[in-house]
Each structure stands twice: as C-alpha cells, then as structure tokens.
PDB file of C-alpha atoms and ligand atoms in Angstrom:
ATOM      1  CA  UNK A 463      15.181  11.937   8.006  1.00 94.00           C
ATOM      2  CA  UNK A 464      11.597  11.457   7.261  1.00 98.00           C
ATOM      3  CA  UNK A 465       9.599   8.913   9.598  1.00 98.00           C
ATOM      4  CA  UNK A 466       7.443   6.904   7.880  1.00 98.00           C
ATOM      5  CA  UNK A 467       4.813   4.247  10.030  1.00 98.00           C
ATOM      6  CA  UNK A 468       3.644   1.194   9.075  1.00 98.00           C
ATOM      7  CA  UNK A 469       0.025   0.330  10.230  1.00 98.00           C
ATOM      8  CA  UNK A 470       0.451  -2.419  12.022  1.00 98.00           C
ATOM      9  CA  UNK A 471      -2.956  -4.281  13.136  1.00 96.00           C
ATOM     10  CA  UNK A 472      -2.507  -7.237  11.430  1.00 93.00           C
ATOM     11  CA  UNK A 473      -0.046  -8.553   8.702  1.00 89.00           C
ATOM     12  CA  UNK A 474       3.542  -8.095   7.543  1.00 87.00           C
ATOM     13  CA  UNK A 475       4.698  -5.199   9.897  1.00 96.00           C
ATOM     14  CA  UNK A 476       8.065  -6.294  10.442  1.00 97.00           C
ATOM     15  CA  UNK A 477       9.248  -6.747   7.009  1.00 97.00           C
ATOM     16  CA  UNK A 478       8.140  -3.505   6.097  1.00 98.00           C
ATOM     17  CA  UNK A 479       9.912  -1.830   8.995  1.00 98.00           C
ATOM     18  CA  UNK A 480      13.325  -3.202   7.809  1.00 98.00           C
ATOM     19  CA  UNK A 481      13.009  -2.064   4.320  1.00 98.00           C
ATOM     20  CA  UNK A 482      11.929   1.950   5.349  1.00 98.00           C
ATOM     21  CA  UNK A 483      15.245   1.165   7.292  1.00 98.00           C
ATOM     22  CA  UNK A 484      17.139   0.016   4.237  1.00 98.00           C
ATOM     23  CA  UNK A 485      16.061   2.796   2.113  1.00 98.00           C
ATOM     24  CA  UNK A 486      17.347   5.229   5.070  1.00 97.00           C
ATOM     25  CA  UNK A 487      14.013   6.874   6.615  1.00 98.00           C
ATOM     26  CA  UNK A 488      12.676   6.053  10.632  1.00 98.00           C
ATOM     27  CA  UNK A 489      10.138   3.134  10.997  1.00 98.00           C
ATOM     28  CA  UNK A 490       7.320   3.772  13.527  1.00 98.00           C
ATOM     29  CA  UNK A 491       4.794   1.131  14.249  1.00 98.00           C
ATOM     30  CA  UNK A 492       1.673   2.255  14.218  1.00 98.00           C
ATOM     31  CA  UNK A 493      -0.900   1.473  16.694  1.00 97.00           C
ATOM     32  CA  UNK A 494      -2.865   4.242  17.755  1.00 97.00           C
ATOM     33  CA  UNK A 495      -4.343   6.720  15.640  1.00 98.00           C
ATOM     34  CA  UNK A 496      -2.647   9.344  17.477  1.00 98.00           C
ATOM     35  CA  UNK A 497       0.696   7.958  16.362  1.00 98.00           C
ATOM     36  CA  UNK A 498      -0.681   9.373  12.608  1.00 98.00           C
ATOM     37  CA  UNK A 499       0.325  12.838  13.146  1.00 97.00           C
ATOM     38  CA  UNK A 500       4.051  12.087  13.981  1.00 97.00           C
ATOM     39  CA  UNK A 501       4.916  10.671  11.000  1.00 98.00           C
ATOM     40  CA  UNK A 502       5.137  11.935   7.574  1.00 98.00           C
ATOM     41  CA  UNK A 503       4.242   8.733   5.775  1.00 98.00           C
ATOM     42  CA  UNK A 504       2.580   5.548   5.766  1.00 98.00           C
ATOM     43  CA  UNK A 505       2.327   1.926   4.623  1.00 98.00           C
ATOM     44  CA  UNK A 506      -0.648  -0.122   4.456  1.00 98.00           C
ATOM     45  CA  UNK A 507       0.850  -3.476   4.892  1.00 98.00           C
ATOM     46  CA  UNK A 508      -0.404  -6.989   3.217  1.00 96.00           C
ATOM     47  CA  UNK A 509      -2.811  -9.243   5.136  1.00 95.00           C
ATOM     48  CA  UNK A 510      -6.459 -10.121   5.105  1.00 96.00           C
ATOM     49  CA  UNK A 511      -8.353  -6.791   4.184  1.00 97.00           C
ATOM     50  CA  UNK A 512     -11.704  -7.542   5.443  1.00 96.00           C
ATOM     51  CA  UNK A 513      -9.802  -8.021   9.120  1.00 97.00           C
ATOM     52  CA  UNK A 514      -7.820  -5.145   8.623  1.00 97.00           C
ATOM     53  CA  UNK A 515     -11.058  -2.793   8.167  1.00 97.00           C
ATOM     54  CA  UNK A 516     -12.344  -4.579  10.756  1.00 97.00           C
ATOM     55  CA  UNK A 517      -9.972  -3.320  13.283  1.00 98.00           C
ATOM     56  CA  UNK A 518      -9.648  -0.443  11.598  1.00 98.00           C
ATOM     57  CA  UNK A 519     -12.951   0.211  12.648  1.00 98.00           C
ATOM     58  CA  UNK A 520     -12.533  -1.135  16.115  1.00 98.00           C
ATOM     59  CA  UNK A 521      -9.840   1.106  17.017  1.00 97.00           C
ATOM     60  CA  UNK A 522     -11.254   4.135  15.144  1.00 97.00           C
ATOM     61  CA  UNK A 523      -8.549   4.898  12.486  1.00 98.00           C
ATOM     62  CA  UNK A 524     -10.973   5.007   9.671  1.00 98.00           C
ATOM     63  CA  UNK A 525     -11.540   8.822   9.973  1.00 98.00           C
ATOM     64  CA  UNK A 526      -7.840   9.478  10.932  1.00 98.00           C
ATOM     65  CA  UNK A 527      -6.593   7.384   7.913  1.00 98.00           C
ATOM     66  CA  UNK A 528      -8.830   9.189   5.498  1.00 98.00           C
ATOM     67  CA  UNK A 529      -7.831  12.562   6.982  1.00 98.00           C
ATOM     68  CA  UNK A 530      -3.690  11.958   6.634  1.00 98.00           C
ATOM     69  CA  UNK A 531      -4.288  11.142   2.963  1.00 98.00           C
ATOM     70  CA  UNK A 532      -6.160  14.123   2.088  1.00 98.00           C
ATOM     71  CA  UNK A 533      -4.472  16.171   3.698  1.00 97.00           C
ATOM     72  CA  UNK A 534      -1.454  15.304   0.805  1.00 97.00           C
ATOM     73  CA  UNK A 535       0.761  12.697   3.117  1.00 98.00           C
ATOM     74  CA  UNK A 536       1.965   9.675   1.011  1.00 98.00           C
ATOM     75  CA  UNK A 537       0.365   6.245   1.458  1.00 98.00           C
ATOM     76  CA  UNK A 538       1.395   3.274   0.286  1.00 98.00           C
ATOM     77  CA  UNK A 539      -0.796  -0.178  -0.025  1.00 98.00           C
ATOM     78  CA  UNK A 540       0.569  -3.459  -0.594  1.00 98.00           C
ATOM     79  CA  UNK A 541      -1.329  -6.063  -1.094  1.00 97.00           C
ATOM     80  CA  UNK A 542      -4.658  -6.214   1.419  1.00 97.00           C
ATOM     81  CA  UNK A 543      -3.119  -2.336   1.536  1.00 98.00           C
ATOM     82  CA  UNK A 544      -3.770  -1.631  -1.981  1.00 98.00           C
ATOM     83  CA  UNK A 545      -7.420  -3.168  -1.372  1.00 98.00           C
ATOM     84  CA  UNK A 546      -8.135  -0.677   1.340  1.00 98.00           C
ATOM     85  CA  UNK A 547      -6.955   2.073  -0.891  1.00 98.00           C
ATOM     86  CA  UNK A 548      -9.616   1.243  -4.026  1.00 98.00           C
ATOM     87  CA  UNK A 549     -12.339   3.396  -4.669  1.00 98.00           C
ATOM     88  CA  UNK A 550     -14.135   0.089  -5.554  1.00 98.00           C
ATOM     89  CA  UNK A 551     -13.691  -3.678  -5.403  1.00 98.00           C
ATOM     90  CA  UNK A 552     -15.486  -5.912  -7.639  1.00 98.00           C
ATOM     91  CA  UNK A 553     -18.376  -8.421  -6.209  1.00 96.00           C
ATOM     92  CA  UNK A 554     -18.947  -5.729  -3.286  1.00 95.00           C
ATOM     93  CA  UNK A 555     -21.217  -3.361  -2.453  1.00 94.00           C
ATOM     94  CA  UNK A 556     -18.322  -1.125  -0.411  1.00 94.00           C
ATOM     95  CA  UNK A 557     -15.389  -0.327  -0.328  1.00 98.00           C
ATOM     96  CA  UNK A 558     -12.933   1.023   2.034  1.00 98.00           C
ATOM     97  CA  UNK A 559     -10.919   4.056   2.358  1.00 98.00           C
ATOM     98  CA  UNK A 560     -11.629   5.193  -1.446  1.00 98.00           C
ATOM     99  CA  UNK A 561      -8.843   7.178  -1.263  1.00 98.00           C
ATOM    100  CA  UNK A 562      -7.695   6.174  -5.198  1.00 98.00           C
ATOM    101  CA  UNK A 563      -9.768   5.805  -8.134  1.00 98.00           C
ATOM    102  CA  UNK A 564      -9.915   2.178  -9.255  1.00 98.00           C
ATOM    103  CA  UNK A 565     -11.704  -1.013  -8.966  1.00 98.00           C
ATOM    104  CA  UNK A 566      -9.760  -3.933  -7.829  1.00 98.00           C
ATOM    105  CA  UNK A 567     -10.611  -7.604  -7.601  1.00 97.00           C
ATOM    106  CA  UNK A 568      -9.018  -9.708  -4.945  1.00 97.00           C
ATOM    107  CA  UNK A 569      -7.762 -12.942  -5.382  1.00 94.00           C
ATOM    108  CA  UNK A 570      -7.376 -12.305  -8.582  1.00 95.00           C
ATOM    109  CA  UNK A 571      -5.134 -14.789  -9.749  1.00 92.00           C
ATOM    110  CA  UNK A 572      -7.440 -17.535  -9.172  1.00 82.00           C
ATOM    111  CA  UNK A 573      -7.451 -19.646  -6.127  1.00 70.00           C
ATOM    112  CA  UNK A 574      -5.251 -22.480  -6.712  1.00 64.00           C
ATOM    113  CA  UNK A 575      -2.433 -19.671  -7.689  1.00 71.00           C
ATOM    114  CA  UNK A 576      -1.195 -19.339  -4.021  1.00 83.00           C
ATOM    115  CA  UNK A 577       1.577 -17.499  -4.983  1.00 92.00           C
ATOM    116  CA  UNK A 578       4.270 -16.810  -7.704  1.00 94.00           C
ATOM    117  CA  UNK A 579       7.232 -14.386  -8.127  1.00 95.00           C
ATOM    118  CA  UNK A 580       7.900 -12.241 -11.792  1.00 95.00           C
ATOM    119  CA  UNK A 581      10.001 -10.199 -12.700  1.00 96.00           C
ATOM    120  CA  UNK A 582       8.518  -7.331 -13.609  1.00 96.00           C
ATOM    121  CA  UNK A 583       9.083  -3.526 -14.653  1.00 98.00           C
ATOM    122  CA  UNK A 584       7.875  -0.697 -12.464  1.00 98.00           C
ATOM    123  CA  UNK A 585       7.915   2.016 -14.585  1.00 98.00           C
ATOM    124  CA  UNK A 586      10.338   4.745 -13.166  1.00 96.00           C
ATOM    125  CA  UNK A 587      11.409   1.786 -10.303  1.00 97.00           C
ATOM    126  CA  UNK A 588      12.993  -0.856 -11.891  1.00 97.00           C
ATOM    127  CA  UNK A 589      13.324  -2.626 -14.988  1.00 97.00           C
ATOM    128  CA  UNK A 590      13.960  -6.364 -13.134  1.00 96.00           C
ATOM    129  CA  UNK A 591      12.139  -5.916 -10.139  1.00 97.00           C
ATOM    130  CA  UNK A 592      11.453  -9.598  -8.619  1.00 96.00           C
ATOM    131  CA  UNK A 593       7.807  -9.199  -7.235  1.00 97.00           C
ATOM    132  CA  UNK A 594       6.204 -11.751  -4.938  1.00 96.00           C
ATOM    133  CA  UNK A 595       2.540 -12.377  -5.095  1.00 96.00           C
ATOM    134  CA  UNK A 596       0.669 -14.111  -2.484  1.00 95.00           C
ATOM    135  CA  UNK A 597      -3.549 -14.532  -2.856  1.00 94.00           C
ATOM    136  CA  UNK A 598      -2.738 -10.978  -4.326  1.00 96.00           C
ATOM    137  CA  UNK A 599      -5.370  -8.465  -5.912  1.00 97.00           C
ATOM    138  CA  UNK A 600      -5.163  -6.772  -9.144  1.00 97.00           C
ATOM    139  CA  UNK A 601      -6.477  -4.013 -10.513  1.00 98.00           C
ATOM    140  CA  UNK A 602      -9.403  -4.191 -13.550  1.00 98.00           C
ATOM    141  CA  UNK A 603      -9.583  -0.632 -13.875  1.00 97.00           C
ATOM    142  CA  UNK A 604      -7.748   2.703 -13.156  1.00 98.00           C
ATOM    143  CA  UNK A 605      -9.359   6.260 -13.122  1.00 98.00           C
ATOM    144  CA  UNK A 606      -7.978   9.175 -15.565  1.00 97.00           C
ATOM    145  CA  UNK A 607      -5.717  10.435 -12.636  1.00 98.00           C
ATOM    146  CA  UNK A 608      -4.071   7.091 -12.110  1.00 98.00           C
ATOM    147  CA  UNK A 609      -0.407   6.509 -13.366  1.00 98.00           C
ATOM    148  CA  UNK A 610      -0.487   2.465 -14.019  1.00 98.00           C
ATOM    149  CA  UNK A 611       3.259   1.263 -13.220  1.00 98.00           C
ATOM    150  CA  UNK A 612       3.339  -2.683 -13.466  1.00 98.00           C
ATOM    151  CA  UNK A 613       1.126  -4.954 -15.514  1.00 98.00           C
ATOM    152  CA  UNK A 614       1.228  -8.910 -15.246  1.00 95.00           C
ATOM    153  CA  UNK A 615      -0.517 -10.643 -18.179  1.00 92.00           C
ATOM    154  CA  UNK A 616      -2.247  -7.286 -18.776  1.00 94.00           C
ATOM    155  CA  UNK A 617      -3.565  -6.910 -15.468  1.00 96.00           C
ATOM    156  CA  UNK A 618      -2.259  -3.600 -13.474  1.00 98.00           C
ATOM    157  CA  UNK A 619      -0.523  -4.517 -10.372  1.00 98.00           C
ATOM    158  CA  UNK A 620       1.051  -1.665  -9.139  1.00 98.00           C
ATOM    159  CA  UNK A 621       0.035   2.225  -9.672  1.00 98.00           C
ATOM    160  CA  UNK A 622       0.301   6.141  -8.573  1.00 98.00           C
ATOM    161  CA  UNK A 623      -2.238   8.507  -8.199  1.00 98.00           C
ATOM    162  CA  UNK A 624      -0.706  11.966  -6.226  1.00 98.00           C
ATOM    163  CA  UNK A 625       0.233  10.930  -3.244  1.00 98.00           C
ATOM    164  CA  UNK A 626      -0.637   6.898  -3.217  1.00 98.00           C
ATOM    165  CA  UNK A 627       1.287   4.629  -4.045  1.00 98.00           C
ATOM    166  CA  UNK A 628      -0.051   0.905  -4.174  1.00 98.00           C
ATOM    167  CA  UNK A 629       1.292  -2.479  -5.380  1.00 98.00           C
ATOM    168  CA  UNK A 630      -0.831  -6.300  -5.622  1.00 98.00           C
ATOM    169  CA  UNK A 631       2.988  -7.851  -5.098  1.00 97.00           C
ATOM    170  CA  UNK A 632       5.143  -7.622  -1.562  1.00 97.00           C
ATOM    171  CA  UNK A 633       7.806  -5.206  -2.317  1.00 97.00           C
ATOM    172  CA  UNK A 634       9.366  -5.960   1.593  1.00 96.00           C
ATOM    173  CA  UNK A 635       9.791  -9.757   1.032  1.00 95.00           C
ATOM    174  CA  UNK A 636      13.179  -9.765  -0.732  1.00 95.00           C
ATOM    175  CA  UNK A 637      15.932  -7.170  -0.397  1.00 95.00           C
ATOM    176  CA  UNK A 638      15.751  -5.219  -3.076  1.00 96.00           C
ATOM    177  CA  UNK A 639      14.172  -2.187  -1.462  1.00 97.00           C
ATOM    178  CA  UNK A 640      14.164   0.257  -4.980  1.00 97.00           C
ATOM    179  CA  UNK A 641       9.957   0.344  -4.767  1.00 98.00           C
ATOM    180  CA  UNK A 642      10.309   1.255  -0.623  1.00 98.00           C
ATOM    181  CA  UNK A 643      12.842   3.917  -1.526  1.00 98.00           C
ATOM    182  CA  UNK A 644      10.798   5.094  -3.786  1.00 98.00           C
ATOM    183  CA  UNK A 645       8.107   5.827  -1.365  1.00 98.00           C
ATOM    184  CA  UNK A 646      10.739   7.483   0.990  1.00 98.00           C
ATOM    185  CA  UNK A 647      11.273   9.657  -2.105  1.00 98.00           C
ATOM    186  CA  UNK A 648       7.607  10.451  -2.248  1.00 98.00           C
ATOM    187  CA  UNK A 649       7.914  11.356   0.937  1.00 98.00           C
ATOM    188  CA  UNK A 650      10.961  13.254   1.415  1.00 98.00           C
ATOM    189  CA  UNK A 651       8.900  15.543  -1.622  1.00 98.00           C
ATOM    190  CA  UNK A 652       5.590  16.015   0.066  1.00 98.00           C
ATOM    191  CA  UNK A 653       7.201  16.998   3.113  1.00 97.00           C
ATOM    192  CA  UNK A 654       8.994  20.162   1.913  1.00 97.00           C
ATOM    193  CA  UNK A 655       5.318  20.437   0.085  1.00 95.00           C
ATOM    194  CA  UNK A 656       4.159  20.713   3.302  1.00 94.00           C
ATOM    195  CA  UNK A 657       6.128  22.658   4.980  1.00 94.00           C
ATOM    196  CA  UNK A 658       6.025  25.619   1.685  1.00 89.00           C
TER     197      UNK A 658
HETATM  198  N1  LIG B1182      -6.113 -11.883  -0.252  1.00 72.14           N
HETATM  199  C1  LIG B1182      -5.895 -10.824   0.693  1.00 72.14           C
HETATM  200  C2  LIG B1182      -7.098  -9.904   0.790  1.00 72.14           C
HETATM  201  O1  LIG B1182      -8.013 -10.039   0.025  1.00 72.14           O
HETATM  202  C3  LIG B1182      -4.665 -10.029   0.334  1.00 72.14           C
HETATM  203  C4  LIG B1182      -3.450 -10.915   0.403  1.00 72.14           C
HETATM  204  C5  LIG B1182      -2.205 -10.224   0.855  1.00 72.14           C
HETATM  205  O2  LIG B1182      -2.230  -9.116   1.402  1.00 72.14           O
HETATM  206  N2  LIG B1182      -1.106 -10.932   0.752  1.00 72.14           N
HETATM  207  O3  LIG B1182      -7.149  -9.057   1.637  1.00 72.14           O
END
C-alpha cells in the first residue's frame, strides 16, 4: 500500500485523509518536514495560500517540498495547493514552489462567486465529476508540458504535468473519490519508477 501525506499546516486536512483512505492507500499527516521522506506521495490541501507559504516558510519545508517533487514523487494541489504549485500567479511579483509551468489567477471567479458546484469532465477521470469551488483559482495559461484536464467556461481548472497533479475545485468534499484514486494511481506508478 502506498502512503501518501497530506500537508497539513492549515486547511482541509481531514477531508483529504478520508478520501486517500477511500481510494485504499495510508494517510499520514504531515507536520514536519522530516515526515516527507516516509511517504511516497503528497497533497497540497485547499486554504489560504499566502498563509500556507507563510508557514511553509516558518517551519522550513520550502526546500524539502521542492526537493520531493524533483526528485519524481507525485504532488497534488487543490485549490490554495494548486496556487503553490504555479510557476506564476498573475498580479504578483513571486510565486511559490514553481514546481509546474503555468500562471494562475486566484479568485478567479470574481468575488461575489463564493462558491458553486459543476459537473464537469476530467479527462481520463470522469465524465460527471461534481466539482466544488470555493474562492477557487484558475488557470490563464499552461506551459507546452502541461496536460489541461478540466475547463469551466474556458478557463482550465484542473491539469497534469509528470508527476503533479493540481485541481482549482475540492475533489475531497463529496464522496466520489475517482480524482483521489487517481492520484493513488500516480503514485502506485512512480513508486515502482523509483524503485527500477
Ligand atoms: N482563495 C484561496 C487562495 O487564494 C484558495 C481557496 C481555497 O483553497 N479554497 O489561496
């Protein structure tokens, strides 16, 4: 069984944790950075970016996070996860962990949309997959390397580059867990990767 940790500083840990159960891998909660090199995966929950980073910073997993990317273990973002994944984000000068090539905007609905649920089709997912947006990002533009896998009025809300995996919509808020299994697939594949 792979084991696949959820960063859990700030935002939905919990949900998360229950749908890596449903789709039949181990859940760790990640605190420390040290807890990175136990686990073969991991999810970049939604929240508030800018306080993520911030105590991503504070308790020094900036370098670590970077490191367990490159060195081919999956990642997925959701949400404020997807943000910290961007190579760029529109209206700032930096960005975060860069670790896939697009620009994203957040908030990118427009304020008064809170939130909303479509269904939508994720491209090798699910045709009908009931997505829930909440103050979620999009992304205005992909690199060459980037596989786009949702759009919603155009705009690209969930996409693949390698080993990252990313989505603007909360994939652990309902109980269809196809989009978390697919990660565990992603997983289970860069493992044996690995270990060849
Ligand atoms: N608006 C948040 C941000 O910019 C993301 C919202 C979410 O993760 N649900 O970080």
């Amino acid at each position: 069984m792979v084991k696949i940790g959820v960063l859990a500083l700030q935002g939905a840990v919990r949900e998360h944790v229950r749908s890596v159960e449903a789709s039949g891998a181990e859940a760790v909660v990640v605190k420390r950075k040290e807890q990175l090199d136990e686990i073969d995966g991991l999810i970049l929950p939604g929240g508030e970016s800018t306080t993520m980073r911030r105590l991503i910073d504070k308790y020094d997993f900036f370098d670590a996070l970077k490191n367990f990317g490159t060195q081919g273990k999956p990642i997925f973002g959701t949400c404020a996860g997807l943000i910290l994944l961007a190579s760029d984000i529109v209206g700032q000068e930096s960005a975060h962990l860069q670790l896939m090539d697009m620009k994203v905007e957040r908030n990118a609905f427009g304020r008064q949309v809170d939130s909303f649920e479509a269904a939508l089709e994720v491209k090798g997912i699910a045709e009908d997959f009931e997505a829930v947006f909440i103050r979620a990002p999009y992304v205005v533009e992909v690199g060459e390397d980037v596989e786009v896998l949702a759009v919603v009025n155009n705009n690209i809300v969930a996409a693949k580059q390698g080993q990252y995996l990313c989505s603007a919509f909360h994939p652990e808020l309902t109980d269809d867990h196809r989009m978390t299994a697919y990660f565990v697939e992603m997983v289970e594949a860069a493992k044996k990767e690995l270990a060849s």
